[in-house]
Amino acid sequence: MKKSLFTLSLLSTITIFSQEKTTTVKEKEIEGVTITKTKKAVEQKADRTIFDFSEQPQLNNGNVLEGIKKLPGLLSTDIAGMMYQGKMLDVYLNGRPLNITSNELNSFLEGMPANSVDRIEVITQPGAEFPATSGGAIMNIITNKNANKYLTATYSGNYSFTNYDKFRSRTSNSINLNARNKIFGWQLNIGQNYRESMLNTNQDDLLLSNSDRTGRGYFAKSGLTFDLGLDRLLLNYDIYHNYNNNYTSSNGLADLAYYLNPSLTKEAYFESFDISNTNNLRQEAVITYQKRFDDKSQKLDFQLGYTQSDSKFNQDNIFRNGFYTDDHETFSFPGSNILKNNSLMRVTNFKVDYSQPINILDAGKVSFGGLYEKQNFDTESKGITNLEYQRQTASTYLEFQAKLKKFDFILGSRAENYDISGITRTIDSTNTIIQKDLIPFSKFKFFPNASVQYNLMNQVYVAANYNKKISLPSISALNPNNTTFAGPNTQINGNPNLQPTIFDNYELKLSAFDYAFIGYNVSSAKNQVAQIIRRDGKNIYNEQVNISNMTIHNFNVGVPVPFMIFSKPLSEIMKFDFNPDKINFMYLYAGYQKHNIDNISNKGLWIFNIMTQVILPKDIKLTANYSYITAKSGYFYFVAEKPFNNSFDLTLTKKFMDNRLTLSIFANDIFNSQRMYVRSNPPSGQSVFLSNKYDTRNFGLSVNYKIPTRNKLAKEDPNILNNTKKEDKGIMQPGQ
């Protein structure tokens, strides 16, 4: 209680401190200089990598998940989630954590059209202002669009198809409306998507299945902004709805109950047909008040947010028949309900952030603030509430930034107090409900961070970073209920007793001209959450566990190769003042990742990505993207039997009508080579061979049309759709 009062008392001083007079460093006047800012496809900063989606058709022509899987250095699998340059990712949407992972995250990202994303920031070194629960790194998906004075609108549409066992279509449409008057500005972004897809799986030859999937998604994002002198009041409400159906035919071997004596099980060959559906509804409401001062570097933000996510999963078996292998006696079981699981997550938070310049060395800045968050997560299976989970977090942070000649420094710390509790309920063989308390987690911890950057020359710097972070088990991993397809020989369960993971992250990085970089980082994790798949007889068990100690080593390098190197002198190329959207170039990325886990010998994996841009006649842009991950490499408790994430994509883009209309045609996974073949490597039990194949080869057309305003004096306003990131970039400007 004292620790919580300490945190709240520190928050109360922020408003008082914000009124104190500050001394600012006088800026030098520069005359006769005009700076034109151009969006960059890939931009390296001291603490993050920024991928522009809005101007890259090869990324924004499908859904968000498809675009993310094309990012160099990012590894996304169905078995172990997402990693970037060796760091586990906590996924944010417009500056706030989604609090979902695994299959639920994939479903959510599949339901978002990629053309609704402006950019993705992968924050590899989260500072003290970010919650310590960010773990290794943060992937922040930013869907904000600029508002304009007077009414404007932008339409985005996409159509693609696949043709495997049958023809399947995918469509998405969205429109973004922006307007402003003398009192307020407003934005409304609405959209829908419809997708038909296929999934073939093989689980150790015990279960072979083919799923015909249909997904429907709708979203609406709204924002209001009121200018109150220098201050601003922002009101946001977002809603996302996804409804998915799976029609699954399966066959295999299983130990099934003998129909004449249900207490006896016998090995049987079966054929089955099941229908499952998932219904997810996510709503967010945020109120933000931004206090501004005469000194634009001095800022004070208050934010109150509420998120509610409701998920329903149901699976019905239509029929199951076959024969027992010992005597070939046939059987036929009537259809029944297999799974009926629901979950409800509610998150309330209040945060305060303050920053102002201070006199430290040549220049400096101080930032501090705090966050209070409460999360409730309840799950239900066939009418029984089998998990009641509660978490309260109170935190505060203090961070200093300073410059000394060619050096930039950051030093900060975040203090967080956790109070996690709950109960679980299970039904034993006698249909008796057994209730148990979760293992409580009540701790107060400090999470320091430090960074030093040396600017070798303009836009060239070397940086060293350290931070300590914590990752709380996601609600998907805690959920004791299965929310995916369940066969007669598969047991899929979450683990409500998972403990948080503590990370120590170290990084050394050399960056040049925002594009080129070379880096090495190490993440040391205690109680890392991981998925284990093992076999016992004819049954396959999918479980979530804590790894007591684990270290992830990662080396990565990215190099742009402009084709002008063959026709222009190096001195001109080194100026790097050309527009990357207008030149021919190749971007090469390579990364090596090694997972060290006690009692397991894993080989490291290599990740390769090549992106090439060629400007054809008539300003037609050709973009090619190739990704490859080596085989026989270890990934947590799995080993890749064959290369996965192996795909080749092509996109042709042409702009018309003074760049207001953009048309693209694309072909993804042209050689139909993207598939997963892995073998589990559990610490105990028999290993399992797993494979899956989505219909990743698809062809399509995308269109983006910016409806022009008749008023030539229309000007852009700041973002108002869930703008939670501070507008200033801080004192550390890489390589300046």
XYZ file of C-alpha atoms in Angstrom:
736
model
C 0.000 0.000 0.000
C 2.862 2.383 0.848
C 4.422 1.723 -2.544
C 1.182 2.571 -4.353
C 0.796 5.775 -2.296
C 4.395 6.697 -3.186
C 3.601 6.299 -6.870
C 0.398 8.329 -6.695
C 2.069 11.074 -4.661
C 4.798 11.406 -7.288
C 2.146 11.751 -9.990
C 0.517 14.582 -8.040
C 3.756 16.620 -8.135
C 3.892 16.627 -11.921
C 1.255 19.320 -12.365
C 2.997 21.579 -9.832
C 6.430 21.013 -11.378
C 5.074 21.736 -14.836
C 4.308 25.333 -13.850
C 7.906 26.106 -12.855
C 9.900 28.366 -15.120
C 12.474 26.572 -17.196
C 15.628 27.680 -18.950
C 15.816 26.771 -22.603
C 18.798 26.596 -24.893
C 18.712 29.317 -27.505
C 18.413 27.933 -30.986
C 20.781 29.106 -33.709
C 19.192 30.955 -36.586
C 19.755 29.388 -39.961
C 18.906 31.442 -43.017
C 18.322 30.369 -46.554
C 17.788 26.685 -45.835
C 14.731 24.794 -47.062
C 14.151 21.276 -45.721
C 11.853 18.945 -47.607
C 10.931 15.824 -45.663
C 10.449 12.627 -47.630
C 9.046 9.413 -46.261
C 11.549 6.592 -46.111
C 10.754 2.952 -46.684
C 12.968 1.818 -43.784
C 14.288 4.277 -41.230
C 16.758 3.458 -38.456
C 16.617 5.465 -35.233
C 18.608 5.089 -32.032
C 15.842 3.132 -30.305
C 13.589 1.909 -33.142
C 13.163 0.891 -36.772
C 10.314 2.518 -38.709
C 8.642 0.796 -41.659
C 6.456 2.990 -43.831
C 3.338 1.125 -44.994
C 1.436 4.000 -46.604
C 3.810 4.348 -49.577
C 4.879 0.711 -49.994
C 2.346 -1.257 -52.053
C 4.223 -4.524 -51.495
C 3.334 -4.206 -47.783
C -0.175 -2.713 -47.872
C -1.892 -4.852 -50.522
C -3.293 -7.514 -48.169
C -3.997 -7.763 -44.454
C -1.685 -6.486 -41.712
C -0.377 -9.950 -40.816
C 0.721 -10.577 -44.417
C 2.524 -7.237 -44.491
C 4.263 -7.814 -41.166
C 5.670 -11.146 -42.295
C 7.521 -9.316 -45.112
C 9.441 -6.986 -42.784
C 13.192 -7.696 -42.768
C 14.353 -9.051 -39.424
C 10.884 -10.001 -38.219
C 10.081 -13.643 -37.523
C 6.411 -14.613 -37.182
C 5.279 -18.214 -36.673
C 2.117 -19.946 -35.525
C 4.072 -21.916 -32.906
C 5.949 -19.227 -30.979
C 4.625 -15.772 -31.811
C 6.637 -12.830 -33.130
C 10.281 -11.847 -32.710
C 12.296 -8.971 -34.153
C 16.090 -9.240 -34.293
C 16.013 -11.864 -31.547
C 13.609 -10.026 -29.222
C 10.113 -11.134 -28.318
C 7.595 -8.522 -29.455
C 4.840 -6.948 -27.414
C 2.285 -5.724 -29.981
C 0.802 -2.247 -29.579
C -1.927 -0.528 -31.600
C -1.585 3.247 -31.757
C 0.575 3.370 -28.664
C -1.414 0.987 -26.456
C -0.796 -2.730 -25.873
C -3.231 -5.176 -27.483
C -2.792 -7.657 -24.588
C -3.269 -10.621 -26.943
C -0.860 -13.064 -28.549
C -0.796 -16.384 -30.376
C -3.732 -17.368 -32.587
C -5.962 -14.565 -31.286
C -3.368 -11.991 -32.341
C -3.062 -13.573 -35.787
C -6.834 -13.505 -36.193
C -6.972 -9.841 -35.153
C -4.193 -8.817 -37.561
C -5.740 -10.849 -40.392
C -8.914 -8.832 -39.885
C -7.124 -5.478 -40.389
C -6.524 -4.308 -43.982
C -2.866 -3.396 -44.434
C -3.841 -0.228 -46.295
C -5.327 1.110 -43.035
C -1.803 1.230 -41.524
C 0.327 4.354 -41.857
C 3.561 2.878 -40.453
C 4.930 0.314 -38.046
C 7.522 1.224 -35.434
C 9.567 -1.604 -33.938
C 10.980 -0.109 -30.747
C 14.027 -2.239 -29.999
C 15.094 -0.244 -26.932
C 11.958 0.918 -25.043
C 12.886 3.725 -22.654
C 11.543 4.396 -19.174
C 8.437 6.146 -20.527
C 7.206 2.805 -21.901
C 5.728 0.282 -19.443
C 8.323 -2.194 -18.180
C 5.920 -4.924 -19.322
C 7.052 -4.246 -22.906
C 9.509 -7.153 -22.505
C 12.171 -7.359 -25.205
C 10.759 -4.958 -27.839
C 7.551 -3.261 -28.972
C 5.866 -3.381 -32.360
C 3.633 -0.313 -32.540
C 1.103 -0.447 -35.403
C 0.089 3.129 -36.215
C -3.123 3.598 -38.167
C -3.294 7.390 -37.759
C -4.095 9.559 -40.745
C -3.698 13.322 -41.031
C -6.792 15.449 -40.671
C -7.319 18.311 -43.092
C -9.111 21.572 -42.790
C -12.267 21.322 -44.859
C -13.759 17.943 -45.721
C -11.463 15.461 -47.453
C -11.723 11.728 -48.032
C -9.471 8.845 -49.019
C -10.716 5.494 -50.323
C -8.661 2.300 -50.194
C -9.690 -1.006 -51.742
C -8.101 -4.382 -52.314
C -9.062 -7.560 -54.129
C -7.064 -10.790 -54.332
C -7.743 -14.443 -55.066
C -6.225 -17.895 -54.618
C -6.820 -21.022 -56.656
C -5.724 -24.208 -54.886
C -8.426 -26.860 -54.478
C -10.977 -24.188 -55.416
C -11.224 -20.479 -56.227
C -11.252 -18.175 -53.171
C -11.609 -14.385 -52.951
C -10.490 -11.719 -50.511
C -11.678 -8.110 -50.468
C -11.180 -5.086 -48.230
C -12.560 -1.556 -48.415
C -12.058 1.468 -46.206
C -12.670 5.203 -46.301
C -11.063 7.915 -44.222
C -13.011 11.170 -43.698
C -11.400 14.302 -42.264
C -12.854 17.712 -41.523
C -12.579 20.676 -39.217
C -14.454 23.839 -38.348
C -13.865 26.791 -36.034
C -14.698 24.750 -32.908
C -13.317 21.261 -33.453
C -11.789 18.811 -35.888
C -12.995 15.270 -36.516
C -11.961 12.068 -38.254
C -13.789 8.883 -39.117
C -12.092 5.817 -40.574
C -14.382 2.873 -41.354
C -13.743 -0.342 -43.246
C -14.600 -3.969 -43.866
C -12.870 -7.072 -45.136
C -13.943 -10.473 -46.367
C -11.468 -13.308 -46.792
C -11.691 -16.920 -47.898
C -8.680 -19.097 -47.160
C -7.436 -22.643 -46.752
C -5.219 -24.426 -44.215
C -3.777 -27.941 -44.480
C -2.097 -29.455 -41.400
C -0.354 -32.660 -40.381
C 0.308 -33.488 -36.729
C 2.702 -36.456 -36.643
C 0.440 -38.403 -39.051
C -2.046 -38.788 -36.185
C -4.177 -35.923 -37.425
C -4.392 -34.659 -41.006
C -6.858 -31.864 -41.629
C -8.088 -29.486 -44.300
C -9.838 -26.295 -43.208
C -11.939 -24.094 -45.456
C -12.004 -20.732 -43.667
C -14.196 -17.659 -44.070
C -13.500 -14.436 -42.195
C -15.427 -11.174 -41.955
C -14.164 -8.058 -40.255
C -15.424 -4.548 -39.618
C -13.795 -1.595 -37.927
C -14.495 2.042 -37.141
C -12.091 4.591 -35.693
C -13.333 8.008 -34.670
C -11.631 11.058 -33.224
C -12.540 14.551 -32.064
C -10.069 17.312 -31.198
C -10.797 20.609 -29.457
C -8.206 23.392 -29.435
C -8.261 25.193 -26.077
C -5.713 27.937 -26.596
C -2.363 26.145 -26.683
C -3.931 23.037 -25.165
C -5.813 20.223 -26.895
C -8.530 17.794 -25.841
C -8.715 14.511 -27.815
C -11.648 12.077 -27.712
C -11.317 8.685 -29.419
C -13.527 5.639 -29.805
C -12.535 2.531 -31.805
C -14.365 -0.707 -32.485
C -13.102 -3.887 -34.202
C -15.305 -6.877 -34.960
C -14.176 -10.178 -36.507
C -16.341 -13.200 -37.213
C -14.619 -16.319 -38.591
C -15.955 -19.726 -39.664
C -13.862 -22.872 -40.168
C -15.111 -25.984 -41.955
C -12.629 -28.770 -41.183
C -12.341 -32.258 -42.639
C -9.881 -34.469 -40.760
C -8.689 -38.056 -40.519
C -6.059 -40.008 -38.597
C -5.399 -42.431 -35.745
C -6.675 -41.988 -32.192
C -7.571 -43.929 -29.047
C -11.373 -43.691 -29.058
C -13.994 -44.964 -26.666
C -15.448 -48.352 -27.664
C -19.092 -47.737 -28.464
C -20.242 -50.932 -26.679
C -18.189 -50.089 -23.558
C -17.365 -46.345 -23.229
C -14.915 -47.033 -20.370
C -12.703 -48.989 -22.827
C -10.535 -47.218 -25.437
C -9.266 -48.791 -28.653
C -7.020 -47.606 -31.463
C -9.112 -46.489 -34.402
C -8.845 -44.877 -37.800
C -11.342 -42.008 -38.007
C -12.777 -39.526 -40.444
C -14.438 -36.424 -39.079
C -16.072 -33.145 -40.085
C -16.303 -30.140 -37.749
C -17.577 -26.577 -37.901
C -16.108 -23.912 -35.624
C -16.643 -20.181 -35.358
C -14.916 -17.332 -33.564
C -16.618 -14.055 -32.692
C -14.347 -11.262 -31.404
C -15.442 -7.756 -30.447
C -12.893 -5.199 -29.241
C -13.786 -1.654 -28.139
C -11.544 1.176 -26.948
C -12.359 4.637 -25.595
C -9.652 7.198 -24.778
C -9.688 10.754 -23.414
C -6.444 12.738 -23.741
C -5.716 16.251 -22.494
C -2.501 17.811 -23.796
C -1.240 20.783 -21.807
C 1.122 22.950 -23.853
C 3.337 25.883 -22.893
C 5.024 28.843 -24.582
C 8.139 26.694 -24.695
C 7.162 23.990 -27.199
C 9.630 21.556 -25.623
C 7.640 21.580 -22.385
C 4.666 19.209 -22.427
C 2.182 17.659 -20.040
C -0.262 14.913 -21.112
C -3.102 13.246 -19.214
C -4.790 10.157 -20.642
C -7.659 7.964 -19.459
C -8.436 4.796 -21.418
C -10.771 1.814 -21.293
C -10.559 -1.353 -23.403
C -12.990 -4.260 -23.531
C -12.479 -7.407 -25.582
C -15.135 -10.111 -25.798
C -14.293 -13.415 -27.504
C -16.508 -16.435 -28.191
C -15.336 -19.754 -29.670
C -17.566 -22.695 -30.542
C -16.865 -26.050 -32.245
C -19.464 -28.597 -33.311
C -18.655 -32.066 -34.596
C -21.006 -32.960 -37.442
C -19.961 -36.593 -37.750
C -17.126 -38.960 -36.826
C -16.894 -42.478 -38.239
C -14.266 -45.095 -39.064
C -13.078 -48.507 -37.842
C -11.071 -50.030 -34.977
C -7.671 -51.198 -36.206
C -7.567 -54.497 -34.261
C -10.648 -56.099 -35.842
C -11.793 -53.499 -38.445
C -15.139 -53.153 -36.689
C -16.789 -49.989 -37.970
C -18.276 -47.203 -35.827
C -20.199 -43.987 -36.308
C -20.555 -41.395 -33.525
C -23.377 -38.845 -33.703
C -22.507 -35.155 -33.885
C -22.114 -33.126 -30.696
C -20.756 -29.871 -29.309
C -17.005 -30.197 -28.656
C -16.067 -26.739 -27.366
C -17.992 -23.720 -26.160
C -15.554 -21.210 -24.684
C -15.883 -17.501 -23.941
C -13.539 -14.871 -22.526
C -13.922 -11.251 -21.443
C -11.044 -8.822 -20.898
C -11.448 -5.362 -19.348
C -8.562 -2.912 -18.975
C -8.728 0.549 -17.401
C -5.701 2.837 -17.232
C -4.726 6.391 -16.383
C -1.351 7.851 -17.323
C 0.494 11.144 -16.968
C 3.592 12.189 -18.949
C 5.614 15.377 -18.470
C 8.793 16.629 -20.165
C 10.817 19.820 -20.273
C 14.347 20.922 -21.226
C 16.935 21.343 -18.458
C 20.538 22.484 -18.267
C 22.631 19.300 -18.401
C 26.019 19.419 -20.148
C 25.478 21.032 -23.592
C 21.724 20.431 -23.595
C 19.297 18.236 -21.750
C 15.761 17.130 -21.117
C 13.903 15.469 -18.262
C 10.797 13.305 -18.589
C 8.748 11.722 -15.857
C 5.267 10.408 -15.286
C 3.259 7.441 -14.148
C 0.619 4.888 -14.984
C -2.104 3.085 -13.071
C -3.703 0.102 -14.795
C -6.257 -2.495 -13.787
C -7.003 -5.607 -15.831
C -9.701 -8.240 -15.340
C -9.803 -11.397 -17.438
C -12.509 -14.050 -17.060
C -12.911 -17.244 -19.089
C -15.882 -19.586 -19.360
C -16.266 -23.135 -20.694
C -19.724 -24.609 -21.238
C -21.294 -22.323 -18.667
C -18.605 -22.641 -15.960
C -16.314 -19.695 -15.176
C -12.988 -21.518 -14.956
C -10.651 -18.512 -14.605
C -10.980 -15.199 -12.783
C -7.775 -13.200 -13.210
C -7.049 -9.742 -11.784
C -3.990 -7.518 -12.181
C -3.268 -4.054 -10.802
C -0.144 -2.149 -11.811
C 1.029 1.192 -10.408
C 4.185 2.648 -11.931
C 6.253 5.791 -12.228
C 9.332 6.722 -14.242
C 12.096 9.315 -14.430
C 14.407 9.732 -17.427
C 17.174 12.188 -18.314
C 18.573 12.927 -21.775
C 21.720 14.962 -22.361
C 24.191 15.979 -25.080
C 27.927 16.560 -24.748
C 29.688 17.427 -27.993
C 29.302 14.291 -30.150
C 27.798 12.186 -27.350
C 24.124 11.653 -26.495
C 23.146 10.066 -23.183
C 19.932 8.600 -21.780
C 19.592 7.412 -18.196
C 16.312 6.436 -16.620
C 14.431 4.041 -14.434
C 10.887 2.843 -14.018
C 9.381 1.575 -10.770
C 6.399 -0.762 -11.018
C 4.269 -2.394 -8.369
C 2.325 -5.540 -9.368
C -0.557 -7.217 -7.624
C -1.734 -10.315 -9.533
C -4.247 -12.823 -8.178
C -7.131 -15.028 -9.246
C -8.840 -18.391 -9.043
C -9.286 -21.381 -11.362
C -12.006 -24.012 -11.472
C -11.776 -27.489 -13.003
C -14.115 -30.484 -13.177
C -12.763 -33.869 -12.113
C -13.876 -37.317 -13.279
C -16.779 -37.303 -10.808
C -18.115 -33.985 -12.207
C -17.041 -32.170 -9.024
C -15.871 -28.567 -9.408
C -12.428 -28.049 -7.858
C -11.446 -24.427 -7.123
C -7.828 -23.307 -6.603
C -6.065 -19.976 -6.124
C -3.549 -18.831 -8.727
C 0.054 -18.462 -7.672
C 0.035 -14.790 -6.542
C 2.538 -12.267 -7.858
C 2.927 -9.223 -5.626
C 6.207 -7.377 -6.157
C 7.708 -3.909 -6.360
C 10.600 -3.723 -8.843
C 12.891 -1.165 -10.484
C 13.653 -1.351 -14.215
C 16.678 0.771 -15.223
C 17.629 1.772 -18.754
C 20.750 3.450 -20.134
C 21.940 4.473 -23.587
C 25.004 6.209 -24.980
C 25.357 7.292 -28.592
C 28.462 8.652 -30.328
C 27.882 10.605 -33.531
C 30.787 9.776 -35.836
C 29.579 12.195 -38.513
C 26.340 13.532 -39.907
C 23.808 10.641 -39.981
C 26.403 8.106 -38.832
C 26.438 6.967 -35.208
C 27.246 4.083 -32.898
C 25.010 3.360 -29.894
C 25.102 1.059 -26.883
C 21.908 0.276 -24.944
C 20.815 -1.594 -21.837
C 17.414 -2.060 -20.243
C 15.703 -4.380 -17.802
C 12.119 -5.292 -18.635
C 9.349 -7.639 -17.556
C 6.818 -9.491 -19.692
C 3.563 -10.579 -18.093
C 1.963 -13.752 -19.509
C -0.539 -12.830 -22.178
C -4.196 -13.573 -21.646
C -3.993 -16.037 -24.558
C -1.354 -18.081 -22.711
C -3.273 -17.835 -19.414
C -6.580 -18.908 -20.951
C -7.213 -22.512 -19.811
C -9.662 -23.022 -22.684
C -8.853 -24.105 -26.200
C -9.725 -21.504 -28.840
C -8.533 -23.425 -31.910
C -9.619 -26.593 -33.681
C -9.671 -29.655 -31.376
C -9.352 -33.128 -32.860
C -10.047 -36.402 -31.047
C -6.340 -36.813 -30.204
C -5.259 -33.194 -29.487
C -5.189 -31.546 -26.067
C -4.662 -27.766 -26.207
C -4.644 -25.782 -22.981
C -3.316 -22.542 -21.543
C -1.630 -22.300 -18.168
C -3.135 -19.842 -15.653
C -0.149 -20.367 -13.317
C 2.458 -18.937 -15.686
C 4.883 -16.511 -14.038
C 6.166 -13.197 -15.503
C 9.415 -13.121 -17.494
C 12.322 -10.858 -16.501
C 14.577 -9.638 -19.344
C 18.039 -8.082 -19.373
C 18.585 -6.619 -22.854
C 21.959 -5.479 -24.235
C 22.589 -3.993 -27.684
C 25.443 -2.479 -29.702
C 24.548 -0.883 -33.034
C 26.239 1.091 -35.823
C 23.872 3.000 -38.119
C 24.516 5.090 -41.231
C 22.137 7.293 -43.245
C 19.014 5.790 -41.610
C 19.120 2.714 -43.867
C 22.407 0.889 -43.310
C 23.157 -0.693 -39.938
C 24.972 -3.508 -38.200
C 24.101 -4.643 -34.703
C 24.426 -7.302 -32.037
C 22.095 -7.836 -29.099
C 21.635 -10.295 -26.269
C 18.443 -10.949 -24.298
C 18.783 -12.885 -21.059
C 15.383 -14.135 -19.865
C 14.214 -15.746 -16.642
C 10.901 -17.637 -16.756
C 10.465 -17.126 -20.492
C 6.983 -18.272 -21.566
C 7.171 -20.899 -24.315
C 4.969 -23.393 -26.094
C 5.636 -27.118 -25.768
C 4.100 -29.764 -28.037
C 4.644 -33.392 -27.057
C 3.190 -36.799 -27.817
C 2.038 -39.516 -25.435
C 0.681 -42.588 -27.202
C -1.950 -41.443 -29.673
C -2.444 -38.082 -27.951
C -0.744 -34.761 -28.756
C -0.468 -32.180 -25.959
C -0.017 -28.458 -26.600
C 1.011 -26.626 -23.420
C 2.431 -23.316 -22.165
C 5.373 -23.424 -19.722
C 8.044 -21.196 -18.160
C 11.688 -21.695 -19.193
C 13.758 -21.033 -16.068
C 16.745 -19.536 -17.943
C 17.173 -18.672 -21.605
C 19.534 -16.483 -23.641
C 18.920 -15.240 -27.185
C 21.878 -13.991 -29.227
C 21.174 -12.012 -32.386
C 23.462 -10.505 -35.016
C 21.912 -8.512 -37.862
C 22.952 -6.270 -40.708
C 21.049 -4.202 -43.273
C 22.635 -2.563 -46.322
C 20.984 -0.521 -49.111
C 22.616 -0.882 -52.519
C 21.546 1.919 -54.909
C 22.006 0.836 -58.497
C 23.438 4.284 -59.250
C 26.652 2.978 -57.695
C 27.410 1.589 -61.161
C 26.914 4.934 -62.937
C 27.744 7.758 -60.472
C 30.802 8.616 -58.365
C 30.793 7.505 -54.747
C 31.113 11.102 -53.498
C 27.718 11.970 -54.970
C 26.085 8.844 -53.619
C 27.423 9.531 -50.107
C 25.459 12.781 -49.997
C 22.372 10.588 -49.680
C 20.046 13.499 -50.488
C 18.051 11.649 -53.124
C 14.453 10.507 -52.764
C 14.471 6.706 -52.247
C 11.019 6.561 -53.841
C 12.524 7.687 -57.146
C 15.629 5.511 -57.534
C 16.519 1.920 -58.311
C 17.987 0.127 -55.316
C 18.245 -3.154 -53.452
C 17.942 -3.525 -49.679
C 19.780 -6.520 -48.205
C 19.124 -7.853 -44.709
C 20.708 -10.802 -42.908
C 20.295 -11.909 -39.314
C 21.637 -14.767 -37.218
C 19.717 -15.895 -34.139
C 20.745 -18.453 -31.508
C 18.518 -19.705 -28.670
C 20.391 -21.102 -25.665
C 18.149 -23.220 -23.411
C 19.356 -25.518 -20.643
C 19.581 -29.219 -21.614
C 18.772 -28.507 -25.285
C 21.263 -28.258 -28.137
C 19.922 -25.932 -30.827
C 21.583 -24.689 -33.992
C 21.238 -21.000 -34.827
C 18.967 -19.840 -37.617
C 19.753 -17.434 -40.439
C 17.160 -14.966 -41.700
C 17.603 -13.398 -45.157
C 15.527 -10.727 -46.864
C 16.079 -8.992 -50.197
C 13.877 -6.113 -51.354
C 14.460 -4.614 -54.806
C 12.883 -1.519 -56.341
C 13.132 -0.760 -60.072
C 11.607 2.293 -61.768
C 10.267 1.194 -65.168
C 9.195 3.429 -68.069
C 6.113 5.613 -67.455
C 7.142 5.826 -63.743
C 5.890 2.306 -63.098
C 7.519 0.939 -59.964
C 8.447 -2.746 -59.721
C 9.066 -4.076 -56.217
C 10.344 -7.586 -55.525
C 10.640 -9.091 -52.058
C 12.286 -12.396 -51.129
C 12.431 -13.928 -47.628
C 14.190 -17.076 -46.473
C 14.871 -18.750 -43.099
C 17.295 -21.665 -42.951
C 16.363 -25.230 -42.062
C 17.697 -27.508 -39.270
C 17.740 -24.521 -36.892
C 16.347 -24.264 -33.374
C 13.497 -21.960 -32.384
C 12.562 -22.318 -28.706
C 11.398 -25.942 -28.304
C 11.178 -26.535 -32.075
C 13.542 -27.401 -34.929
C 12.797 -26.394 -38.526
C 12.850 -29.504 -40.715
C 12.680 -27.418 -43.901
C 13.089 -23.684 -44.638
C 10.037 -21.704 -43.634
C 8.941 -18.128 -44.338
C 10.304 -18.877 -47.805
C 8.494 -16.663 -50.321
C 8.946 -14.440 -53.377
C 6.556 -11.522 -54.002
C 6.168 -9.047 -56.888
C 4.274 -5.728 -57.017
C 3.761 -3.269 -59.900
C 2.607 0.247 -58.968
C 1.587 3.296 -60.996
C 0.346 6.689 -59.795
C -2.145 8.792 -61.754
C -3.985 12.114 -61.476
C -1.198 14.083 -59.836
C -0.492 11.185 -57.438
C -4.047 11.147 -56.079
C -4.765 7.712 -57.566
C -2.452 4.756 -56.907
C -3.006 1.401 -58.610
C -1.057 -1.774 -57.816
C -1.149 -5.330 -59.091
C 0.621 -7.961 -57.061
C 1.527 -11.627 -56.813
C 2.507 -13.078 -53.419
C 4.451 -16.309 -52.859
C 4.742 -16.859 -56.594
C 6.548 -20.208 -56.249
C 4.122 -21.483 -53.577
C 7.062 -22.229 -51.273
C 5.909 -20.641 -48.009
C 5.084 -23.468 -45.598
C 6.092 -24.747 -42.172
C 7.758 -28.087 -41.385
C 8.993 -28.304 -37.790
C 9.688 -30.981 -35.198
C 9.058 -30.238 -31.553
C 11.924 -30.713 -29.114
C 10.177 -30.968 -25.725
C 12.209 -31.261 -22.501
C 10.249 -34.449 -21.755
C 7.967 -36.726 -23.758
C 8.023 -37.762 -27.398
C 8.701 -35.220 -30.131
C 6.020 -34.331 -32.686
C 6.307 -33.530 -36.412
C 4.131 -30.595 -37.445
C 3.410 -29.050 -40.810
C 0.940 -26.520 -42.111
C 0.304 -24.891 -45.465
C -1.840 -21.821 -46.008
C -2.946 -20.694 -49.455
C -0.254 -18.030 -49.469
C 0.068 -17.805 -53.253
C -2.393 -15.108 -54.236
C -2.837 -12.496 -56.954
C -4.708 -9.245 -56.818
C -5.264 -5.533 -57.330
C -5.241 -2.637 -54.858
C -6.392 0.950 -55.311
C -5.948 4.102 -53.242
C -7.740 7.310 -54.219
C -7.397 10.635 -52.428
C -10.521 12.625 -53.215
C -9.326 16.203 -53.737
C -10.724 19.163 -51.831
C -12.007 22.114 -53.825
C -10.466 24.555 -51.391
C -6.826 25.143 -52.284
C -6.141 26.631 -48.836
C -6.778 23.345 -47.022
C -4.030 22.604 -44.509
C -3.093 19.517 -42.554
C -3.871 19.182 -38.856
C -1.990 16.925 -36.432
C -3.063 13.302 -36.120
C -6.105 12.806 -33.917
C -6.895 9.111 -34.393
C -5.461 7.645 -31.188
C -2.402 9.863 -31.114
C -0.673 8.722 -27.929
C 2.998 9.149 -28.856
C 4.679 12.374 -27.814
C 5.042 14.734 -30.753
C 8.669 15.673 -30.084
C 11.482 13.308 -30.942
C 13.445 14.118 -27.809
C 16.924 15.473 -27.602
C 18.587 12.437 -29.181
C 18.432 12.996 -32.905
C 20.396 10.130 -34.444
C 23.550 11.106 -36.236
C 23.005 14.879 -36.188
